[in-house]
mmCIF file of C-alpha atoms and ligand atoms in Angstrom:
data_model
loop_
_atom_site.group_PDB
_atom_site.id
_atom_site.type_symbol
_atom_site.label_atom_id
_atom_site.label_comp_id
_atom_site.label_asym_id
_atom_site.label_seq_id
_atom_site.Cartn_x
_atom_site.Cartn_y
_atom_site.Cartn_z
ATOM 1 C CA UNK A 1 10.987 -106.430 74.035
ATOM 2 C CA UNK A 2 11.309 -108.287 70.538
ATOM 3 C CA UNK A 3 10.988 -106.439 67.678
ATOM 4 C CA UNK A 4 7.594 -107.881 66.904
ATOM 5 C CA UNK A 5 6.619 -108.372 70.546
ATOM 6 C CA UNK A 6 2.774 -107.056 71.222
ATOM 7 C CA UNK A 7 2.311 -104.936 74.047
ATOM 8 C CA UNK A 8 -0.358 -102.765 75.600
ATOM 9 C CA UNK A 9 0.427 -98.990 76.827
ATOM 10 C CA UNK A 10 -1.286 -97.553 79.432
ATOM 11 C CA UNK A 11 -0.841 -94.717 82.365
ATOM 12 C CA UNK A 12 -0.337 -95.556 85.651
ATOM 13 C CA UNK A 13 -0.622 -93.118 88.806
ATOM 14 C CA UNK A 14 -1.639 -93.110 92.342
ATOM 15 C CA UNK A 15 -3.020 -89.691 91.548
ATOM 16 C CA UNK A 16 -6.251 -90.838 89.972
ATOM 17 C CA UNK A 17 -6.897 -87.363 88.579
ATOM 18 C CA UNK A 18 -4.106 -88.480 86.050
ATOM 19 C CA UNK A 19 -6.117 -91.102 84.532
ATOM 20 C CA UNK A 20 -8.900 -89.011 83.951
ATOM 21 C CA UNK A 21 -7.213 -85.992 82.717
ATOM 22 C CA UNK A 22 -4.342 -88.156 80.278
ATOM 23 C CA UNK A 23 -4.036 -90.349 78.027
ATOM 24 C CA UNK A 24 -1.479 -92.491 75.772
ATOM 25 C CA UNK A 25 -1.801 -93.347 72.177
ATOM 26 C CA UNK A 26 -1.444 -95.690 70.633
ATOM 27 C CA UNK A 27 -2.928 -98.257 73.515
ATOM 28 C CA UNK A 28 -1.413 -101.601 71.602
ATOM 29 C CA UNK A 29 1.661 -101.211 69.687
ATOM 30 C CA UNK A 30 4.600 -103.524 68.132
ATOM 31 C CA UNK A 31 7.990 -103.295 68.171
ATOM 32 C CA UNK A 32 9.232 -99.489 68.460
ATOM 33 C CA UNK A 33 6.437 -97.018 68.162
ATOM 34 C CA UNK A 34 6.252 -93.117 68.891
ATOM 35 C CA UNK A 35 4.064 -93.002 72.395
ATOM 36 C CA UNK A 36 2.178 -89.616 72.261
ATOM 37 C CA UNK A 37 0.566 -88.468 75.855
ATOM 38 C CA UNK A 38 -2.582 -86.553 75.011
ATOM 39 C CA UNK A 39 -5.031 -84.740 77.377
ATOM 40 C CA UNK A 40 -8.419 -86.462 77.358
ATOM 41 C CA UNK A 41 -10.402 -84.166 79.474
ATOM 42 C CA UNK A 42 -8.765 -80.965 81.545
ATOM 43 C CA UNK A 43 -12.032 -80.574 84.254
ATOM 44 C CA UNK A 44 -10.488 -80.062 87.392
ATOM 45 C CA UNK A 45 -7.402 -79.388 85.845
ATOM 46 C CA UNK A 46 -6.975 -75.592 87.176
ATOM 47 C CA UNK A 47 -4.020 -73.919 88.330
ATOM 48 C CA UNK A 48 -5.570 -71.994 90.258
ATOM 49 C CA UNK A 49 -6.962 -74.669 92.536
ATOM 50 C CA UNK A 50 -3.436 -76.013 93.113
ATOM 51 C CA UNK A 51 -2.585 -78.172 90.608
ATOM 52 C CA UNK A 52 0.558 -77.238 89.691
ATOM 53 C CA UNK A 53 2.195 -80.120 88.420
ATOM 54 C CA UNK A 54 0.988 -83.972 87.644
ATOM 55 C CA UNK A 55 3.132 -87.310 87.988
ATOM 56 C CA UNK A 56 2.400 -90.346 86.333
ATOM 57 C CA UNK A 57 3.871 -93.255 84.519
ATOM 58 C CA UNK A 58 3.553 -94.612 80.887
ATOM 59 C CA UNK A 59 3.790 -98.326 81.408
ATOM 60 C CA UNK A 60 4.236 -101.174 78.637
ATOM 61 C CA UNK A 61 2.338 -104.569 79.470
ATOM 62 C CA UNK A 62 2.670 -107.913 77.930
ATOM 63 C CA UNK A 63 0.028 -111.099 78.345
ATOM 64 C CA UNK A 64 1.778 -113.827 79.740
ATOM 65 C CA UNK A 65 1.241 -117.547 78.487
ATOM 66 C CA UNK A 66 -0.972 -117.890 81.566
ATOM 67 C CA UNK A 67 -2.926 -114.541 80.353
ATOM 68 C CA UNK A 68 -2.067 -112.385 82.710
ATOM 69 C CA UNK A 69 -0.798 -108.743 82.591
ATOM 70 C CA UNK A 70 2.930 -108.001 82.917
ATOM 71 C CA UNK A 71 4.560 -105.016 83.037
ATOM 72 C CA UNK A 72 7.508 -105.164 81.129
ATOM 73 C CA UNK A 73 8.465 -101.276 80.823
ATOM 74 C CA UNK A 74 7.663 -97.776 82.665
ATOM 75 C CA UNK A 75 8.795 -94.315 81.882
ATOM 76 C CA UNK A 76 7.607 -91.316 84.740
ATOM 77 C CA UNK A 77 6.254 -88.215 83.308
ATOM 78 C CA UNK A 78 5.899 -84.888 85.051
ATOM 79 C CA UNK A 79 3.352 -82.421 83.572
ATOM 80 C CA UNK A 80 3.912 -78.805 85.073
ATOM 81 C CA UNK A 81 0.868 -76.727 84.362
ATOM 82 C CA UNK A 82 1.099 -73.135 83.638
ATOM 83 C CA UNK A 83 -1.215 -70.969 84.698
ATOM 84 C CA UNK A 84 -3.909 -69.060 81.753
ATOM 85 C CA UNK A 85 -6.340 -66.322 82.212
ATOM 86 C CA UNK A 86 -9.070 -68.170 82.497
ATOM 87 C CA UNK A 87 -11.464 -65.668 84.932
ATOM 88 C CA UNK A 88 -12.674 -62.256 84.787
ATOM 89 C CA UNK A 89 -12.867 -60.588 87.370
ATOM 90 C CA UNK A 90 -16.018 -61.032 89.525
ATOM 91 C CA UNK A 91 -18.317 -58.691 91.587
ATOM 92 C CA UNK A 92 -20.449 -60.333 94.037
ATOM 93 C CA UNK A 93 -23.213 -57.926 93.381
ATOM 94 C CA UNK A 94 -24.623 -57.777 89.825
ATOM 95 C CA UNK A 95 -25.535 -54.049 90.587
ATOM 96 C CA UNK A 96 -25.143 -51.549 93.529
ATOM 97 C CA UNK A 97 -27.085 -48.934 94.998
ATOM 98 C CA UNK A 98 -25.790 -46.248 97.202
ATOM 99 C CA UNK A 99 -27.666 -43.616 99.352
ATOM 100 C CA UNK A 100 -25.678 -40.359 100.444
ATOM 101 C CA UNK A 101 -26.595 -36.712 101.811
ATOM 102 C CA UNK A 102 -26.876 -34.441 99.084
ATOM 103 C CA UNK A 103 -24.529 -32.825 101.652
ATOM 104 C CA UNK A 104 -21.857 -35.095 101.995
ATOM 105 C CA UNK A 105 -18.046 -33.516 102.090
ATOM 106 C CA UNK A 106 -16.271 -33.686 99.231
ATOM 107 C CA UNK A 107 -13.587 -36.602 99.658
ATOM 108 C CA UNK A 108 -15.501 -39.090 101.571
ATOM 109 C CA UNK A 109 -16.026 -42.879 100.866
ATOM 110 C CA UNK A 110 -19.415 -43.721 99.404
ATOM 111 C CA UNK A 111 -18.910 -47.187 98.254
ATOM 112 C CA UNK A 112 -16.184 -50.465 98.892
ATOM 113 C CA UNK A 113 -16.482 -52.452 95.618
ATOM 114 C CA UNK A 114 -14.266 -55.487 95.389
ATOM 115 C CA UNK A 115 -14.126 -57.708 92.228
ATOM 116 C CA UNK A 116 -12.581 -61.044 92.806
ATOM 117 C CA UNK A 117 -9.889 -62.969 90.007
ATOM 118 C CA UNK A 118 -9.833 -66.484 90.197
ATOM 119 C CA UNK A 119 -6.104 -66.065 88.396
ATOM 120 C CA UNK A 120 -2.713 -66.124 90.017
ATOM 121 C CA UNK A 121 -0.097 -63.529 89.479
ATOM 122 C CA UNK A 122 -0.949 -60.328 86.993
ATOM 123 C CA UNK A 123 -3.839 -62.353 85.587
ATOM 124 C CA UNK A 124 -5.416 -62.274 88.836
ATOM 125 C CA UNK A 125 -4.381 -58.484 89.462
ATOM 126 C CA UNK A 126 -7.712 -56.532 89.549
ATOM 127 C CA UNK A 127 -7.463 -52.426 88.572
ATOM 128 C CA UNK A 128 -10.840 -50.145 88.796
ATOM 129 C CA UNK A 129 -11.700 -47.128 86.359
ATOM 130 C CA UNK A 130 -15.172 -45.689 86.847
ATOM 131 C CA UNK A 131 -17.522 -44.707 83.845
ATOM 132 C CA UNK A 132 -20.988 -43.414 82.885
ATOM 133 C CA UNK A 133 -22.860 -40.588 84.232
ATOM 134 C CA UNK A 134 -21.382 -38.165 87.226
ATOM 135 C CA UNK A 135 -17.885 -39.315 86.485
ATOM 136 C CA UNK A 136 -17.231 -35.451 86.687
ATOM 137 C CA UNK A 137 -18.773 -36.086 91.160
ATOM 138 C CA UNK A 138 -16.868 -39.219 91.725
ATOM 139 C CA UNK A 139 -13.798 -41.117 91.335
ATOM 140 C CA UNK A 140 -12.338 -44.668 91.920
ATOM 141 C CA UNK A 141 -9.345 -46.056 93.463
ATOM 142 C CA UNK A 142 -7.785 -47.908 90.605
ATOM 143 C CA UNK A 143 -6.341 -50.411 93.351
ATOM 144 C CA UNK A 144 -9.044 -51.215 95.846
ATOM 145 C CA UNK A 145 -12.540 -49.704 93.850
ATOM 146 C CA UNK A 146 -13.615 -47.857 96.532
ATOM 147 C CA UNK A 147 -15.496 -44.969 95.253
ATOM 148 C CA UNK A 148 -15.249 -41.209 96.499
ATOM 149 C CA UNK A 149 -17.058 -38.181 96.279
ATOM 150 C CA UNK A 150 -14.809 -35.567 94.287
ATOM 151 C CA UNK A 151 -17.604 -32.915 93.674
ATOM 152 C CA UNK A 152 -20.289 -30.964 95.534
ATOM 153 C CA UNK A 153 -23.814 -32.554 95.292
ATOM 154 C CA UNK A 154 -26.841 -30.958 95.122
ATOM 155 C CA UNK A 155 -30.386 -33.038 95.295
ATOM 156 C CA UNK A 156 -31.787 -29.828 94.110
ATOM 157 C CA UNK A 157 -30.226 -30.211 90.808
ATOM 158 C CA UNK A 158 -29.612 -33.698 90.575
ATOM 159 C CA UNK A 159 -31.247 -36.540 92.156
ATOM 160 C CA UNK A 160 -29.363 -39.886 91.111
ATOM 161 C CA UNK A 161 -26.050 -40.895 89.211
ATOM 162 C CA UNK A 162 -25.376 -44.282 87.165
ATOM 163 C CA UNK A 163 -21.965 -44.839 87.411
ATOM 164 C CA UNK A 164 -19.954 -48.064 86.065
ATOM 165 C CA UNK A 165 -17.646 -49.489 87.919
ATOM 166 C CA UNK A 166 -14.819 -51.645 85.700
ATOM 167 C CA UNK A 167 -12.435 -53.852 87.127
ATOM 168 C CA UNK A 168 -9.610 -55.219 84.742
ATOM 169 C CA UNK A 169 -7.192 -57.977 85.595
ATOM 170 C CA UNK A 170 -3.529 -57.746 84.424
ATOM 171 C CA UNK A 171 -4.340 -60.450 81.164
ATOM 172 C CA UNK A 172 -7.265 -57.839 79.877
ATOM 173 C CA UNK A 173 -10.482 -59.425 80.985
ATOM 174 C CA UNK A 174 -12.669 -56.678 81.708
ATOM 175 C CA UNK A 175 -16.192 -57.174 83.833
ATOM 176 C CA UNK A 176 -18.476 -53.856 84.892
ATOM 177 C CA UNK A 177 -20.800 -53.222 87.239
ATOM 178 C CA UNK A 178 -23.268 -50.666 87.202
ATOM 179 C CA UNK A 179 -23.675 -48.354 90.406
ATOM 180 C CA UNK A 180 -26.208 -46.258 91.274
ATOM 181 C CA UNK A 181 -25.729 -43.065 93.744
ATOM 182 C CA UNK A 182 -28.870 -42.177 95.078
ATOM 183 C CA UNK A 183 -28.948 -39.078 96.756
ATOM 184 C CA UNK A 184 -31.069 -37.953 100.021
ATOM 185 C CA UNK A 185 -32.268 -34.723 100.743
ATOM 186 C CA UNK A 186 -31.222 -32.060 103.067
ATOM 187 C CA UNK A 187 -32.694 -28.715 104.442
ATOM 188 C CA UNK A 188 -29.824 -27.142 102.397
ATOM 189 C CA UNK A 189 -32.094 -24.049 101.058
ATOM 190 C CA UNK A 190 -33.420 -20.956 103.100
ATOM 191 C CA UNK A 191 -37.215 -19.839 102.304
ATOM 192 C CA UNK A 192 -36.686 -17.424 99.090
ATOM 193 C CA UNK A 193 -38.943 -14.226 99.120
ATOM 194 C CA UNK A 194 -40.526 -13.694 95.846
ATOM 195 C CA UNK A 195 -39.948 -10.305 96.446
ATOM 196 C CA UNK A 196 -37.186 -8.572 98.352
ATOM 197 C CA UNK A 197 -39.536 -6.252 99.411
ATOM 198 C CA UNK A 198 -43.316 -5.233 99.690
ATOM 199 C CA UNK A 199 -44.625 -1.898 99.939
ATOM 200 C CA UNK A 200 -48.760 -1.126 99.641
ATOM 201 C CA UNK A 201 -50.515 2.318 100.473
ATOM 202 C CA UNK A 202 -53.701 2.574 102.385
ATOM 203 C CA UNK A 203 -56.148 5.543 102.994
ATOM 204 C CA UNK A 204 -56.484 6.589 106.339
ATOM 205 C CA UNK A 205 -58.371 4.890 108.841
ATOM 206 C CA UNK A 206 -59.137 1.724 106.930
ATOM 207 C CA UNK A 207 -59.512 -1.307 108.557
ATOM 208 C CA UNK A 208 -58.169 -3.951 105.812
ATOM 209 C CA UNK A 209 -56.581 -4.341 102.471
ATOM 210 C CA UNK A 210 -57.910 -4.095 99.341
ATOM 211 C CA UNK A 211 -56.819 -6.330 97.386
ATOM 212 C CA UNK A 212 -55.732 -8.705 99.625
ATOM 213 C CA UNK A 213 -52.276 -8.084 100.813
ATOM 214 C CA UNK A 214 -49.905 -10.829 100.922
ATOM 215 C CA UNK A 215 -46.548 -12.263 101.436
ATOM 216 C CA UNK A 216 -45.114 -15.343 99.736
ATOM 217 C CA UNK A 217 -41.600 -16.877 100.235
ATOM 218 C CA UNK A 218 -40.856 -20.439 98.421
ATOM 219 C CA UNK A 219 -38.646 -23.166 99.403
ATOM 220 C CA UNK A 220 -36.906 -25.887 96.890
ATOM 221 C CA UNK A 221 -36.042 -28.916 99.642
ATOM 222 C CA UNK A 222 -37.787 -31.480 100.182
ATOM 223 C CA UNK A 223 -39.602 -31.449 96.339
ATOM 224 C CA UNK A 224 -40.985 -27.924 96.945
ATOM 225 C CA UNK A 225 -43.337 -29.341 99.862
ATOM 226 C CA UNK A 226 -42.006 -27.531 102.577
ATOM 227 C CA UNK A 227 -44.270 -25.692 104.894
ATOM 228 C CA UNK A 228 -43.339 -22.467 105.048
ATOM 229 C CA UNK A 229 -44.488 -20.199 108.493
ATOM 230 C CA UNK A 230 -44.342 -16.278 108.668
ATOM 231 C CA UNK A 231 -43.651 -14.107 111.344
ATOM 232 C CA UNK A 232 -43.349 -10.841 112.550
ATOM 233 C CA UNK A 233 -39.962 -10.073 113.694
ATOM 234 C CA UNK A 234 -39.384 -5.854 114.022
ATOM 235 C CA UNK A 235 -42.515 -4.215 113.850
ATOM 236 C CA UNK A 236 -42.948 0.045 114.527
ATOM 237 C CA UNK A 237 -46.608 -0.747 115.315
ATOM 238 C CA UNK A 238 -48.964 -3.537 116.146
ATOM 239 C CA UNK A 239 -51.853 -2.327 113.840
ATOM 240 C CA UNK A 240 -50.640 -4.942 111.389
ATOM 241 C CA UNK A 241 -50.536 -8.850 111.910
ATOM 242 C CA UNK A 242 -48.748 -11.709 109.207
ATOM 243 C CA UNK A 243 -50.998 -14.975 109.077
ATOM 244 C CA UNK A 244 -48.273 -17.499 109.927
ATOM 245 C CA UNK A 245 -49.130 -19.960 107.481
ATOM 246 C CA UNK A 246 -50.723 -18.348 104.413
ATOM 247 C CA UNK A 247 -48.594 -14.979 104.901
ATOM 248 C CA UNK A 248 -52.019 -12.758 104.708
ATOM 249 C CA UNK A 249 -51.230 -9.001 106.207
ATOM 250 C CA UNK A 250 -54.044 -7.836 107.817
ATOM 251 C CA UNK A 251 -55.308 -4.909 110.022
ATOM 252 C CA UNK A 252 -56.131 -5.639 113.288
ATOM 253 C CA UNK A 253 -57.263 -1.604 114.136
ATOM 254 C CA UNK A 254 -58.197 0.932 111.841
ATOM 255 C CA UNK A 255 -54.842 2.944 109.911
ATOM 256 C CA UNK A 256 -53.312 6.229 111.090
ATOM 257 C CA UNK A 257 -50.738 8.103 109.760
ATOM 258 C CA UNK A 258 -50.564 9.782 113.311
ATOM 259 C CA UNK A 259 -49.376 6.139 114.338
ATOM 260 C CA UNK A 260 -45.780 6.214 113.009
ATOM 261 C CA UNK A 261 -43.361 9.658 112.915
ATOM 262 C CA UNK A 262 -43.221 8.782 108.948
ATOM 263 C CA UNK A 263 -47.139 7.837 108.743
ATOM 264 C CA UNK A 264 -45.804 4.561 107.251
ATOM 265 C CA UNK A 265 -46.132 1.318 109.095
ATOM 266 C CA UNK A 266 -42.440 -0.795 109.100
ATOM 267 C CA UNK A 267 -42.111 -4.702 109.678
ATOM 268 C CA UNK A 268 -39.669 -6.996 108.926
ATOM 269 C CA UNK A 269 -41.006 -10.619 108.526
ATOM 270 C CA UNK A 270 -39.039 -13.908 108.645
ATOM 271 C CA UNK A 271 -40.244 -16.832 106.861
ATOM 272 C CA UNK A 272 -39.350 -20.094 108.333
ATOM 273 C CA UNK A 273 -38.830 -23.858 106.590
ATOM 274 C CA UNK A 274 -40.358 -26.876 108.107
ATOM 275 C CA UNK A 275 -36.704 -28.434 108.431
ATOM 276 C CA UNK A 276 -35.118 -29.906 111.720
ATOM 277 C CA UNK A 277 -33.312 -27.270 112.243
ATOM 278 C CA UNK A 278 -35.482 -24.891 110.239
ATOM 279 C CA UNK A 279 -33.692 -22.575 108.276
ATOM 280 C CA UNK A 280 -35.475 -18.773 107.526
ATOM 281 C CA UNK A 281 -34.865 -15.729 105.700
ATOM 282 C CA UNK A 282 -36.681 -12.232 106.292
ATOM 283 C CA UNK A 283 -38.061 -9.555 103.947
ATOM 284 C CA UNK A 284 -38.651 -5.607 104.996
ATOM 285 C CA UNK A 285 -42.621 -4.642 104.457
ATOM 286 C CA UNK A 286 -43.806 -1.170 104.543
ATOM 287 C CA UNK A 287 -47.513 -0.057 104.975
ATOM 288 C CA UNK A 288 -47.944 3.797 103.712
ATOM 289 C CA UNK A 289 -50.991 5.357 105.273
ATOM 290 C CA UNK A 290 -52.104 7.882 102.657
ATOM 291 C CA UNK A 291 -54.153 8.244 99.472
ATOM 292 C CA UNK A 292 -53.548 5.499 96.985
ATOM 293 C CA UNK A 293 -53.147 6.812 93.716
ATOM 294 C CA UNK A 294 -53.287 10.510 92.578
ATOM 295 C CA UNK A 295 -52.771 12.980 95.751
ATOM 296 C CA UNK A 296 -51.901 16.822 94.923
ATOM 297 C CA UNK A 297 -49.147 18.407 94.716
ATOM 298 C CA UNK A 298 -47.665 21.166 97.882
ATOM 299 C CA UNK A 299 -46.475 23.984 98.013
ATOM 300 C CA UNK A 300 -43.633 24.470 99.907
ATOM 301 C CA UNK A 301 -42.658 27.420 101.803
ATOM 302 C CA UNK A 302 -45.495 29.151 100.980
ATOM 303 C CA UNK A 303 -46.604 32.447 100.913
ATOM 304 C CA UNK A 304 -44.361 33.529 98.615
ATOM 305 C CA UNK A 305 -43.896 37.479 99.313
ATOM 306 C CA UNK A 306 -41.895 39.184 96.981
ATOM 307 C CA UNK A 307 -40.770 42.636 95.705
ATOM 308 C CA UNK A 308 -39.373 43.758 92.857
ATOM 309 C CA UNK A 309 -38.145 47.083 91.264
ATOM 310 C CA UNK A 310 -40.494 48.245 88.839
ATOM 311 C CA UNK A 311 -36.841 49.064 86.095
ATOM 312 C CA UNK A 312 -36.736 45.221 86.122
ATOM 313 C CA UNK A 313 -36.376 43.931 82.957
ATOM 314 C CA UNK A 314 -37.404 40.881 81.028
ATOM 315 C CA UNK A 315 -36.585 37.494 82.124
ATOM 316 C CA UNK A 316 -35.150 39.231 85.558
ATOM 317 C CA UNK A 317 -35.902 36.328 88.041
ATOM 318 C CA UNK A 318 -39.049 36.929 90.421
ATOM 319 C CA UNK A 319 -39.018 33.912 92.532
ATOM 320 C CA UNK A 320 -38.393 30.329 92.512
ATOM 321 C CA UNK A 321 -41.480 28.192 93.815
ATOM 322 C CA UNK A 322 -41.381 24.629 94.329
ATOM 323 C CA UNK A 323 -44.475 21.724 94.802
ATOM 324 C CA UNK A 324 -44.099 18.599 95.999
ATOM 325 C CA UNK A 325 -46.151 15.693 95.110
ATOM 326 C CA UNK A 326 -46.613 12.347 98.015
ATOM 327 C CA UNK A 327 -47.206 10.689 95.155
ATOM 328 C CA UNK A 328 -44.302 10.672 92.803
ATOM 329 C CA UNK A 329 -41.057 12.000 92.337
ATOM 330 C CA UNK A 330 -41.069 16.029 92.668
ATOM 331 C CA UNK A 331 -39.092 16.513 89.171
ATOM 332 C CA UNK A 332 -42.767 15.014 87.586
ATOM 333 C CA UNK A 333 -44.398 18.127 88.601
ATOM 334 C CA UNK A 334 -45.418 20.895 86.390
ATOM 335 C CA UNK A 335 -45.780 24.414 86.786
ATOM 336 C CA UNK A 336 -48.110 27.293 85.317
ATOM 337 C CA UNK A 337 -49.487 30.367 86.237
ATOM 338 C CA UNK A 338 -53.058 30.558 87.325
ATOM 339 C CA UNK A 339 -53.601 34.516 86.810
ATOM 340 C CA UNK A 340 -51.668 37.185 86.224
ATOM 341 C CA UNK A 341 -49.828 36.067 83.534
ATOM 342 C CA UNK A 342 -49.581 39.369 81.502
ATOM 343 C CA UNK A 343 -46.696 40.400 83.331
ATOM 344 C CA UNK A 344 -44.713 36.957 84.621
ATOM 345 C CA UNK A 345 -44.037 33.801 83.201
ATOM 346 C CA UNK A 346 -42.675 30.395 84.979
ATOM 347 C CA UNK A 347 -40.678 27.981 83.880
ATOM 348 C CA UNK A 348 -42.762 24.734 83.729
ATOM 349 C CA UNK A 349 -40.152 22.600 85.243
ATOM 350 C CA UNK A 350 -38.268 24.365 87.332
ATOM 351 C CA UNK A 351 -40.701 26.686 88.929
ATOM 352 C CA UNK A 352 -38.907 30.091 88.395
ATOM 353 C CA UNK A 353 -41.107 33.062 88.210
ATOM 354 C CA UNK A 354 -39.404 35.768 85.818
ATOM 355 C CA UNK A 355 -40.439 38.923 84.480
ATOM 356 C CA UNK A 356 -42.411 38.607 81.296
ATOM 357 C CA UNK A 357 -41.908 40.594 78.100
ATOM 358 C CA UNK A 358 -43.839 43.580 77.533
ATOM 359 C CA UNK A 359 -44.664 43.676 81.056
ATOM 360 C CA UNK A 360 -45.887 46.531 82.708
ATOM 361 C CA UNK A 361 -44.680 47.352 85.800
ATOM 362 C CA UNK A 362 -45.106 50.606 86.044
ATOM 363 C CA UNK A 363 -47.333 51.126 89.686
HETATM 364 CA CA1 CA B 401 -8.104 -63.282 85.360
HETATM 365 CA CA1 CA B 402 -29.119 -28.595 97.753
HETATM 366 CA CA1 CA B 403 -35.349 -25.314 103.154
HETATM 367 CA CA1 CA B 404 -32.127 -29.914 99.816
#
């Protein structure tokens, strides 16, 4: 080419790609010039996808005489691309939801979360960390996301979880997902008593109990909506009947304390739960068949015949008497003398009958 020749620059590929990705500047030049390839537009122009590398050809034209296009000039260029981060990693879900057993053993699998990277090498390495609420119950595999169960559950407690599930590629892009562990419940619970055990007096021959008499038992699965059903397991008599679904004792003949060797009726009742299988517990229930309230205190080992010589002297002990009282505890009962207290005197607690001062017992 002459010095002032004109010519026309332009790239030239069978890859067509080339001529929409690159260009060359300047597109008319004279004589020597600097040729700069610039990138016009880089759609389609991804790594990932394959392209690795581009060929083309910068080629000088001149116009002939007869006005046509000659190329006078080429030069090949090879453009190796490099790979960039260009993706986060993707989940195909936006969100999750997981259902498990509030029952499940601790270790297993709950959830297979994959996020996918678009990127080749480390920028398409994907690693998992888990966040948000019940990390403390669960915990990810930082190479494949799967989440596991790491701590006992308990729908009673704790219905749901909102965990986060992050997946970061080796370049630092960073995309979450939220996951939700919803739990399901289980008959995990037994019925619980409200008492441990249940104890009422009735007079003798009575027929029913007033107030009502009745057992309760409560049971926390499934909301607190259980259906709970008594019945009778041991029984030393079969005076007394359980309603199986309200718990109501009742008296099916009238009361005797001739009826049991301790004139107290015994029954141990099991409360069952409406699970599949149910689960039950059972509380002890005694029936006393006596005077409610205030009954007298006995004498025990009565007469009491005694004989003393008539030198004894003050606070020389008589006798020791002793009452006991159905109602209460024995210690609660006091002592004093009815008559003949000019010559004796009792202690008021512990019943001892001693001689009194100044007495006279001189026949
Ligand atoms: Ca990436
Ligand atoms: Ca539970
Ligand atoms: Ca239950
Ligand atoms: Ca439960």
């Amino acid at each position: 080419l002459g010095e002032n020749s004109r010519y026309s620059l332009a790239i030239k590929s069978s890859d067509r790609r080339a001529l929409q990705w690159f260009d060359v500047e300047p597109s008319e030049a004279y004589g020597r010039t600097p040729v700069v390839v610039r990138m016009k537009d880089n759609a389609g122009l991804d790594f990932d996808s394959g392209v690795k590398q581009v060929q083309f050809s910068v080629a000088a034209y001149v116009l002939t005489k007869e006005g046509e296009k000659l190329e006078v000039s080429s030069s090949d260029v090879v453009v190796n691309i490099l790979d960039a981060n260009d993706n986060s990693p993707i989940f195909s879900q936006p969100s999750y939801t997981f259902s498990v057993p509030e029952n499940l053993p601790i270790g297993s699998q709950i959830a297979e979360i994959k996020a996918t990277d678009n990127d080749s090498g480390d920028f398409g390495k994907v690693s998992y960390s888990l966040r948000g609420f019940g990390i403390n119950k669960f915990s990810t595999d930082p190479v494949n996301g799967n989440i596991y169960l790491t701590s006992k559950l308990d729908y009673e407690k704790q219905k749901s979880y909102s965990l986060s599930l992050e997946a970061r590629d080796g370049g630092g892009k960073v995309s979450t997902v939220s996951v939700l562990v919803v739990l399901t419940d289980v008959n995990d619970n037994p019925p619980a008593w409200e008492s441990n055990q249940y104890q009422r007096t009735v007079r003798e021959g009575a027929t029913s109990f007033q107030p009502q008499f009745s057992l309760r038992a409560l049971d926390s699965d499934n909301d607190g909506r259980s259906q709970i059903t008594y019945k009778i397991l041991t029984s030393n008599s079969d005076v007394l009947e359980v309603d199986e679904e309200t718990g109501e004792v009742r008296i099916v003949s009238p009361v005797s304390s001739s009826h049991t060797s301790r004139g107290q009726y015994e029954m141990v009742v099991r409360a069952f739960d409406d699970g599949t299988p149910p689960l039950h517990s059972d509380v002890p229930v005694f029936v006393r068949v006596g005077v409610p309230g205030n009954q007298r205190p006995v004498f025990r080992g009565v007469p009491y015949n005694v004989t003393i010589p008539e030198t004894s002297e003050t606070g020389d002990v008589v006798v020791a008497v002793r009452a006991t009282d159905p109602d209460g505890p024995d210690t609660a009962v006091h002592y004093k003398i009815a008559n003949g207290a000019d010559n004796f005197q009792i202690n008021q607690t512990s019943g001892v009958i001693s001689v009194a001062p100044a007495a006279i017992l001189d026949p």
